[in-house]
Coordinates of C-alpha atoms and ligand atoms in Angstrom, one line a residue:
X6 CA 2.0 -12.3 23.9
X7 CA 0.3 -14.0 20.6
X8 CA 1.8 -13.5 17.3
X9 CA 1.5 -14.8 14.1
X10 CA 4.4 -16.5 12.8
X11 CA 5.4 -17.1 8.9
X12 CA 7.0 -20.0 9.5
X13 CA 7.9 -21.0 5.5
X14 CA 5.5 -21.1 2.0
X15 CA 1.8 -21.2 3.2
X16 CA 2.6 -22.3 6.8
X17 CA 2.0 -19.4 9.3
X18 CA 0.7 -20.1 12.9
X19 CA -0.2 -18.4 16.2
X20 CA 2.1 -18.7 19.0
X21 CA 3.1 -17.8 22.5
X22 CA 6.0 -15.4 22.2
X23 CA 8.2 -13.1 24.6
X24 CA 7.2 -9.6 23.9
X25 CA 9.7 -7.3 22.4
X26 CA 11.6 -4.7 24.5
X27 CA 12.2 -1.5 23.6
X28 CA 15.7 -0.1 23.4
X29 CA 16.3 3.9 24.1
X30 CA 14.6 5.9 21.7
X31 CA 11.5 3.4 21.1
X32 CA 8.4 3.0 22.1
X33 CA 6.5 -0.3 22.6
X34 CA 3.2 -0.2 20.9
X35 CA -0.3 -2.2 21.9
X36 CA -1.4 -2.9 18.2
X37 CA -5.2 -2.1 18.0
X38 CA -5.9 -3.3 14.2
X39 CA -3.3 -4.2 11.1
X40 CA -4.4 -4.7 7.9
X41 CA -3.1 -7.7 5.4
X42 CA -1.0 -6.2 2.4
X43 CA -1.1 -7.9 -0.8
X44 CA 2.7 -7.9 -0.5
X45 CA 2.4 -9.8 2.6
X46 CA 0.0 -12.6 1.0
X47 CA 2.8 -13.0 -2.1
X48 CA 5.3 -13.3 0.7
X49 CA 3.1 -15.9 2.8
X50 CA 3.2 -18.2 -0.4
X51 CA 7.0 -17.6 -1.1
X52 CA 6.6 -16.6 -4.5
X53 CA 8.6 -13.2 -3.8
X54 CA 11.1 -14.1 -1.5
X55 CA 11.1 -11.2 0.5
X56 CA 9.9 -12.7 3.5
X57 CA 12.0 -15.1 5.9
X58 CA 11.0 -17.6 7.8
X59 CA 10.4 -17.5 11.3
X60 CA 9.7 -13.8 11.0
X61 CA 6.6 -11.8 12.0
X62 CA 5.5 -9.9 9.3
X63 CA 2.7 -6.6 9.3
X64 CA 3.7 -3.1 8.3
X65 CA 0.1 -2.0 7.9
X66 CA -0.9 -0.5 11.6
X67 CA -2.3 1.8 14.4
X68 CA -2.0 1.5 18.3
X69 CA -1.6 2.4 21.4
X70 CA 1.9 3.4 22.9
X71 CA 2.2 1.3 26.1
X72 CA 5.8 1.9 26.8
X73 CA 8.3 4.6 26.3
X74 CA 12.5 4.7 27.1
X75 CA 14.5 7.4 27.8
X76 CA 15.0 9.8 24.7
X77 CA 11.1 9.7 23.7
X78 CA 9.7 13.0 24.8
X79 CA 6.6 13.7 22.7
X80 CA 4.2 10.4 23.4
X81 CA 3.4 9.2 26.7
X82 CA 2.1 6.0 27.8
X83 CA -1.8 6.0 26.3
X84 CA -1.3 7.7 23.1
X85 CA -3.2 6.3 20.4
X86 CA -0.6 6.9 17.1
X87 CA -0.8 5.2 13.5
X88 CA 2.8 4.1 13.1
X89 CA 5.1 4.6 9.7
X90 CA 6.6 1.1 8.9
X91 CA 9.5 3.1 7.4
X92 CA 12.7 3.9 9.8
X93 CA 16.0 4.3 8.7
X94 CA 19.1 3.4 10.6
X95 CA 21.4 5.7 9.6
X96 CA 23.2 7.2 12.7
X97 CA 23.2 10.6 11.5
X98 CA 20.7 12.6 9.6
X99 CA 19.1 11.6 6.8
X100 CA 19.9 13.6 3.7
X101 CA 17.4 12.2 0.9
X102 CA 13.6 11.1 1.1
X103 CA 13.5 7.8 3.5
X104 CA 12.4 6.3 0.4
X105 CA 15.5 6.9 -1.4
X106 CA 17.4 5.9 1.4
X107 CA 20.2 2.9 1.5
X108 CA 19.8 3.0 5.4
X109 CA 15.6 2.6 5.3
X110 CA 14.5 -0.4 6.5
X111 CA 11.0 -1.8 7.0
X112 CA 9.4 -3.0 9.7
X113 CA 7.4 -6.4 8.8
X114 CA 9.3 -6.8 5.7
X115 CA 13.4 -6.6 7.4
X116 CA 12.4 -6.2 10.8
X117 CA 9.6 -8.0 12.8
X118 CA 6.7 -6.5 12.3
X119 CA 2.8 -5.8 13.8
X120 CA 0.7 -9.2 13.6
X121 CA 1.4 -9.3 17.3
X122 CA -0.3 -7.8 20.3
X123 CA 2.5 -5.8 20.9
X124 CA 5.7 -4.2 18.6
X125 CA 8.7 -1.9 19.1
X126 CA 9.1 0.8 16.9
X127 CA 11.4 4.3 16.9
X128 CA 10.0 7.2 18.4
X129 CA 10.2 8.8 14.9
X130 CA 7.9 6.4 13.5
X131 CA 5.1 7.5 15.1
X132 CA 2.1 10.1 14.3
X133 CA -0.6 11.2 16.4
X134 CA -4.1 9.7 15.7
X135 CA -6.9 12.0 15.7
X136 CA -10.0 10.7 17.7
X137 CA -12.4 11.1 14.7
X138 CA -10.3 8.4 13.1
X139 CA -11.0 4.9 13.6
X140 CA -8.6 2.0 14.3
X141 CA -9.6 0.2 11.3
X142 CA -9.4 3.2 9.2
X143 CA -5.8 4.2 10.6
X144 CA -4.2 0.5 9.6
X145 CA -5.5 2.0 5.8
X146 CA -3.0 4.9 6.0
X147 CA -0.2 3.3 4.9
X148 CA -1.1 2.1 1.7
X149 CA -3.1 5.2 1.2
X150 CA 0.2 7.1 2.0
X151 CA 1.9 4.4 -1.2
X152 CA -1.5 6.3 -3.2
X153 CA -1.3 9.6 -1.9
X154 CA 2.9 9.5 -2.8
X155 CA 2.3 7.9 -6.5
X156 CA -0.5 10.9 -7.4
X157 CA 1.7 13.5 -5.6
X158 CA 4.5 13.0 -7.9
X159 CA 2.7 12.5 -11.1
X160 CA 2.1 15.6 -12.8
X161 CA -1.9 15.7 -13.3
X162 CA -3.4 19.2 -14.3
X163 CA -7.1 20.0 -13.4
X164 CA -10.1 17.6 -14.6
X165 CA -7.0 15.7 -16.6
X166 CA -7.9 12.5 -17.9
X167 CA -6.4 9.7 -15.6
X168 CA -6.3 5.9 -15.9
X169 CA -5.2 3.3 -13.7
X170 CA -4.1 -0.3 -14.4
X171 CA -4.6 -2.6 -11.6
X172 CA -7.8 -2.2 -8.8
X173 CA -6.2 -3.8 -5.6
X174 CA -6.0 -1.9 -2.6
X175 CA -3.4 0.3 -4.0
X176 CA -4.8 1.2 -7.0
X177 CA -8.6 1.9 -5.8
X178 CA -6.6 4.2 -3.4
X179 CA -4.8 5.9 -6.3
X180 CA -8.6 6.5 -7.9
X181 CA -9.4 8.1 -4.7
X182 CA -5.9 9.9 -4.4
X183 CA -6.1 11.0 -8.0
X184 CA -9.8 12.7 -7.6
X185 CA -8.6 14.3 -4.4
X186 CA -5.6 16.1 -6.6
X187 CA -8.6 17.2 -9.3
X188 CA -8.6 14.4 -12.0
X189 CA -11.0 14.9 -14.5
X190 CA -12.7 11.0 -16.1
X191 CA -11.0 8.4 -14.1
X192 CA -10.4 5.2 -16.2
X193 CA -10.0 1.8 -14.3
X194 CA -9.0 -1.2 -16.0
X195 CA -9.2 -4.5 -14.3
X196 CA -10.4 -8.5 -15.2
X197 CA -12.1 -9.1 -11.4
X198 CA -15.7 -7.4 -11.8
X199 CA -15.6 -7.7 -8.1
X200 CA -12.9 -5.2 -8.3
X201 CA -14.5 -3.0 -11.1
X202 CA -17.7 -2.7 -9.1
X203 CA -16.0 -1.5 -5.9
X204 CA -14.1 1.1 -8.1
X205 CA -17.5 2.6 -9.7
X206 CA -19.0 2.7 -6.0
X207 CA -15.2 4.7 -4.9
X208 CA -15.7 7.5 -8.0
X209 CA -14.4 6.0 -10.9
X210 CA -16.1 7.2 -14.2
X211 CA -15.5 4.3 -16.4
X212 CA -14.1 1.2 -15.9
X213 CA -12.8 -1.9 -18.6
X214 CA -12.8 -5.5 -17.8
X215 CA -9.5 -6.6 -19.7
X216 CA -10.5 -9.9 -20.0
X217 CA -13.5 -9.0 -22.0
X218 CA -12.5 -5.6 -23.9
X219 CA -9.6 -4.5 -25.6
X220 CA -8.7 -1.9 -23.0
X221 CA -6.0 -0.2 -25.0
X222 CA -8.7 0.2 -28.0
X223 CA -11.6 1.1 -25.6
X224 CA -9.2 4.0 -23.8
X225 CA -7.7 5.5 -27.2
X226 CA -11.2 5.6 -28.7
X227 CA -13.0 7.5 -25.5
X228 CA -10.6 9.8 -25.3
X229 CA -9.4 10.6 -29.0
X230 CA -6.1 9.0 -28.3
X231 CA -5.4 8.1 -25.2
X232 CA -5.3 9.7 -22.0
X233 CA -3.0 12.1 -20.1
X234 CA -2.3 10.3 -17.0
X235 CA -1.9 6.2 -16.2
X236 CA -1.0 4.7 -13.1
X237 CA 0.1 1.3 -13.0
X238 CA -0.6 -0.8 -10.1
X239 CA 0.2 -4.5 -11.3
X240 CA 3.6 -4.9 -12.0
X241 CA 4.1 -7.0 -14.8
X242 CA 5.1 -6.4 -18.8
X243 CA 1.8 -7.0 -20.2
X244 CA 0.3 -4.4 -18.1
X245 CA 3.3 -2.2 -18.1
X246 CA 2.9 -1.7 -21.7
X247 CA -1.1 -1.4 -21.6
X248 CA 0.3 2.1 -19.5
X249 CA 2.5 2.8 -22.3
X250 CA -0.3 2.2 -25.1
X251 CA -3.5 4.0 -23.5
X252 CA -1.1 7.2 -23.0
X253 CA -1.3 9.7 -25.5
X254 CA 2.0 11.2 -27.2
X255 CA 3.5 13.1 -24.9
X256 CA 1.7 12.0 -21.9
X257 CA 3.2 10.6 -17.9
X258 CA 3.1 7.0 -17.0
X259 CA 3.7 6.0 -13.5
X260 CA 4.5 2.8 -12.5
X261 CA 3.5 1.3 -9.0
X262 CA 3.0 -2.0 -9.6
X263 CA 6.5 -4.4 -8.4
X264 CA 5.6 -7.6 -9.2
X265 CA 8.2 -8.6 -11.7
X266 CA 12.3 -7.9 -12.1
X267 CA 13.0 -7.8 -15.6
X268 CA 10.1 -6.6 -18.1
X269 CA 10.0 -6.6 -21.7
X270 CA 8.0 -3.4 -23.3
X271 CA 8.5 -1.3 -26.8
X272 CA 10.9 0.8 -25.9
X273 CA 10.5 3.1 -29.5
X274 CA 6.7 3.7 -28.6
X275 CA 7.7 5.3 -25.4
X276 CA 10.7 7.0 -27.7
X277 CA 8.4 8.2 -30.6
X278 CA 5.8 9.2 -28.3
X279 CA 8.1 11.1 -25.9
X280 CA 5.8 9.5 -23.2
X281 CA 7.5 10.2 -19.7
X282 CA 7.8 6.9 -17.8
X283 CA 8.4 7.1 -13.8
X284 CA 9.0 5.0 -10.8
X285 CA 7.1 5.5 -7.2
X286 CA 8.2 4.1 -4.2
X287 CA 6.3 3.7 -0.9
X288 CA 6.6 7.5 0.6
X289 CA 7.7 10.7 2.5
X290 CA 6.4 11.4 5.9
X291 CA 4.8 14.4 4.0
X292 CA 2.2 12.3 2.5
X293 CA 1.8 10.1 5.5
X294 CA 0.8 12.9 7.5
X295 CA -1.7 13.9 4.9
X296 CA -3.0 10.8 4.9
X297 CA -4.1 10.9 8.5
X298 CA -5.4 14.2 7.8
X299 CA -7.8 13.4 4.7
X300 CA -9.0 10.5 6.1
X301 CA -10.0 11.9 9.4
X302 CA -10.9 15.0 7.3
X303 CA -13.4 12.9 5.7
X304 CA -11.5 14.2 2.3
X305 CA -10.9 10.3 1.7
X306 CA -13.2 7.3 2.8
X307 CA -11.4 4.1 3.0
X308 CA -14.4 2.5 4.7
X309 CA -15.2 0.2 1.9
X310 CA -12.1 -1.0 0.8
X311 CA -12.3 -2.7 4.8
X312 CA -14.8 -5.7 3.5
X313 CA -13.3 -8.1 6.6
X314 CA -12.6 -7.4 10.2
X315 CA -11.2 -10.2 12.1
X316 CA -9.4 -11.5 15.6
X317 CA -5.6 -12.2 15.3
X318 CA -5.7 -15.6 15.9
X319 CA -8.2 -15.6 12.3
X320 CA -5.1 -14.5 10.4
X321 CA -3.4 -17.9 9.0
X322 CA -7.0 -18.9 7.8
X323 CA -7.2 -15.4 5.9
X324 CA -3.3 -16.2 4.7
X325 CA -4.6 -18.8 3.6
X326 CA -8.0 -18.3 1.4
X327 CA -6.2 -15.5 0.2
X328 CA -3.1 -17.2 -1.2
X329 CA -5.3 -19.8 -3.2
X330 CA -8.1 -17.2 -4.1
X331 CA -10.7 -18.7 -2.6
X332 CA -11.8 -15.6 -1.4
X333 CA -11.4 -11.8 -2.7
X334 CA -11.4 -8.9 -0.5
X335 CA -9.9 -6.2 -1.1
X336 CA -8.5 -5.4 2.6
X337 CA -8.6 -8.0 5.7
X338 CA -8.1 -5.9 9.1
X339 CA -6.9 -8.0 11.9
X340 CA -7.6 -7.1 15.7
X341 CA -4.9 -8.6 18.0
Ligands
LIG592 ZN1 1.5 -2.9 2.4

């Protein structure tokens, strides 16, 4: 079968390979379209180091199962499923959220992964994908699910006043997360106007280019102070404390973005203010599920985010004008 192989900073190539076989428990799976993650493009250039080399990366995917083993008794050969990158390999029972989980692993990121014609994954892995949903718009669930988790564990009340840092995939999918759960004015603040456009066209209300406004001032003064909600989706200390400052006293912060180790924010503004600071991490089968369901619901359109659709063998050439930023989409979808 093809693959794509990261083979070391800004080197990945198509190759032969042997397909994988599945051990008992698994399923092999025919991948019908994968998305690129932003994660996966830092990873390509080496600037995060959590990529290796020789691996195959792609966590971002939906297919159909082509093989099952003994133990597998709810897919059959034929199923079309949208597959969970998460798994854990703990041999009993997980007690916590995957996500809090020592024993999670992740496939594309620890374990080869879906830029391949065809993957192994657990059984458990898998959920069932509706016919109204298409292939393309499957790959999207995962990152939605990263949105859909984020929102879900944010207190937001009714028509609340919600602002989010950062309009890459993930955070144009928290806009569309965060007016599913019933925000009220949706702020985005951004410096691509590429990216601002796309999140007026996905709902938002108002959006601030931070390279030509003072977004914190611009915030505080449209909403008498600053708002209720902010979501960051960057990662970094600059826009870590542009969360803290556009919250008003008393207000929830939740940061996404995990870009950078260490960061360096004023820690007696979030004291002061008694603003409420929280981490996310990926998500629960809970909101994966529900992902499936509001996008084939037609509750959440991903459709535009998908701006390129491409064959596998495309994919190093994408790697690469994406690295260097010689081209902006917001979401590639490969088709092995
Ligand atoms: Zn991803």
């Amino acid at each position: 079968m093809k693959a794509l192989i990261y083979k070391g900073p800004w080197e990945m190539t198509l190759e032969e390979v042997a397909e994988p076989k599945p051990n008992p428990g698994e399923v092999l799976i025919d991948v019908k379209a994968i998305g690129i993650c932003g994660s996966d493009v830092h990873g390509y250039t080496g600037s995060t180091g959590r990529r290796w080399p020789g691996m195959i990366m792609g966590h971002e995917f939906a297919g159909v199962v082509a093989a099952v083993t003994d133990g597998v008794s709810n897919y059959t050969v034929g199923d079309e499923v949208v597959v969970s990158p998460m798994f854990s390999i703990s041999p009993t029972p997980e007690t916590v959220p995957m996500n809090w989980s020592p024993n999670r692993r992740l496939l594309g990121v620890e374990v080869n992964g879906a830029y391949a014609d065809r993957v192994t994954v657990k059984a458990s892995q898998l959920f069932p994908k509706p016919a109204g949903l298409s292939w393309q718009q499957a790959s999207l669930c995962e990152p939605l699910a990263v949105a859909m988790h984020a929102v879900q564990i944010t207190p937001m009340d009714i028509m609340t006043d919600v602002a989010i840092i950062g309009s890459g995939t993930i955070g144009l999918l928290v806009l569309l997360a965060a007016k599913l759960k019933g925000a009220g004015r949706v702020i985005v603040i951004d410096k691509m106007p590429r990216r601002l456009e796309m999140a007026k066209q996905l709902g938002a209300d108002i959006v601030i280019n931070a390279g030509e406004q003072n977004a914190v001032d611009v915030v505080r003064e449209l909403t008498s102070g600053g708002v209720d909600v902010t979501l960051e989706a960057v990662g970094y200390s600059a826009t870590a404390q542009q969360a803290i400052d556009i919250t008003r006293n008393g207000g929830n912060v939740t940061w996404i973005g995990n870009s950078a180790k260490m960061i360096e924010i004023d820690m007696q503004s979030v004291v002061t203010r008694e603003i409420t600071v929280r981490g996310t991490y990926a998500f629960t089968d809970y909101e994966f599920g529900k992902s499936i369901q509001a996008m084939a619901g037609g509750r959440i359109d991903v459709q535009p985010l998908i701006e390129k659709v491409a064959p596998l063998a495309e994919g190093p050439a994408y790697f690469k004008q994406l690295a260097s930023g010689e081209i902006d989409l917001v979401k590639v979808v490969l088709e092995p």
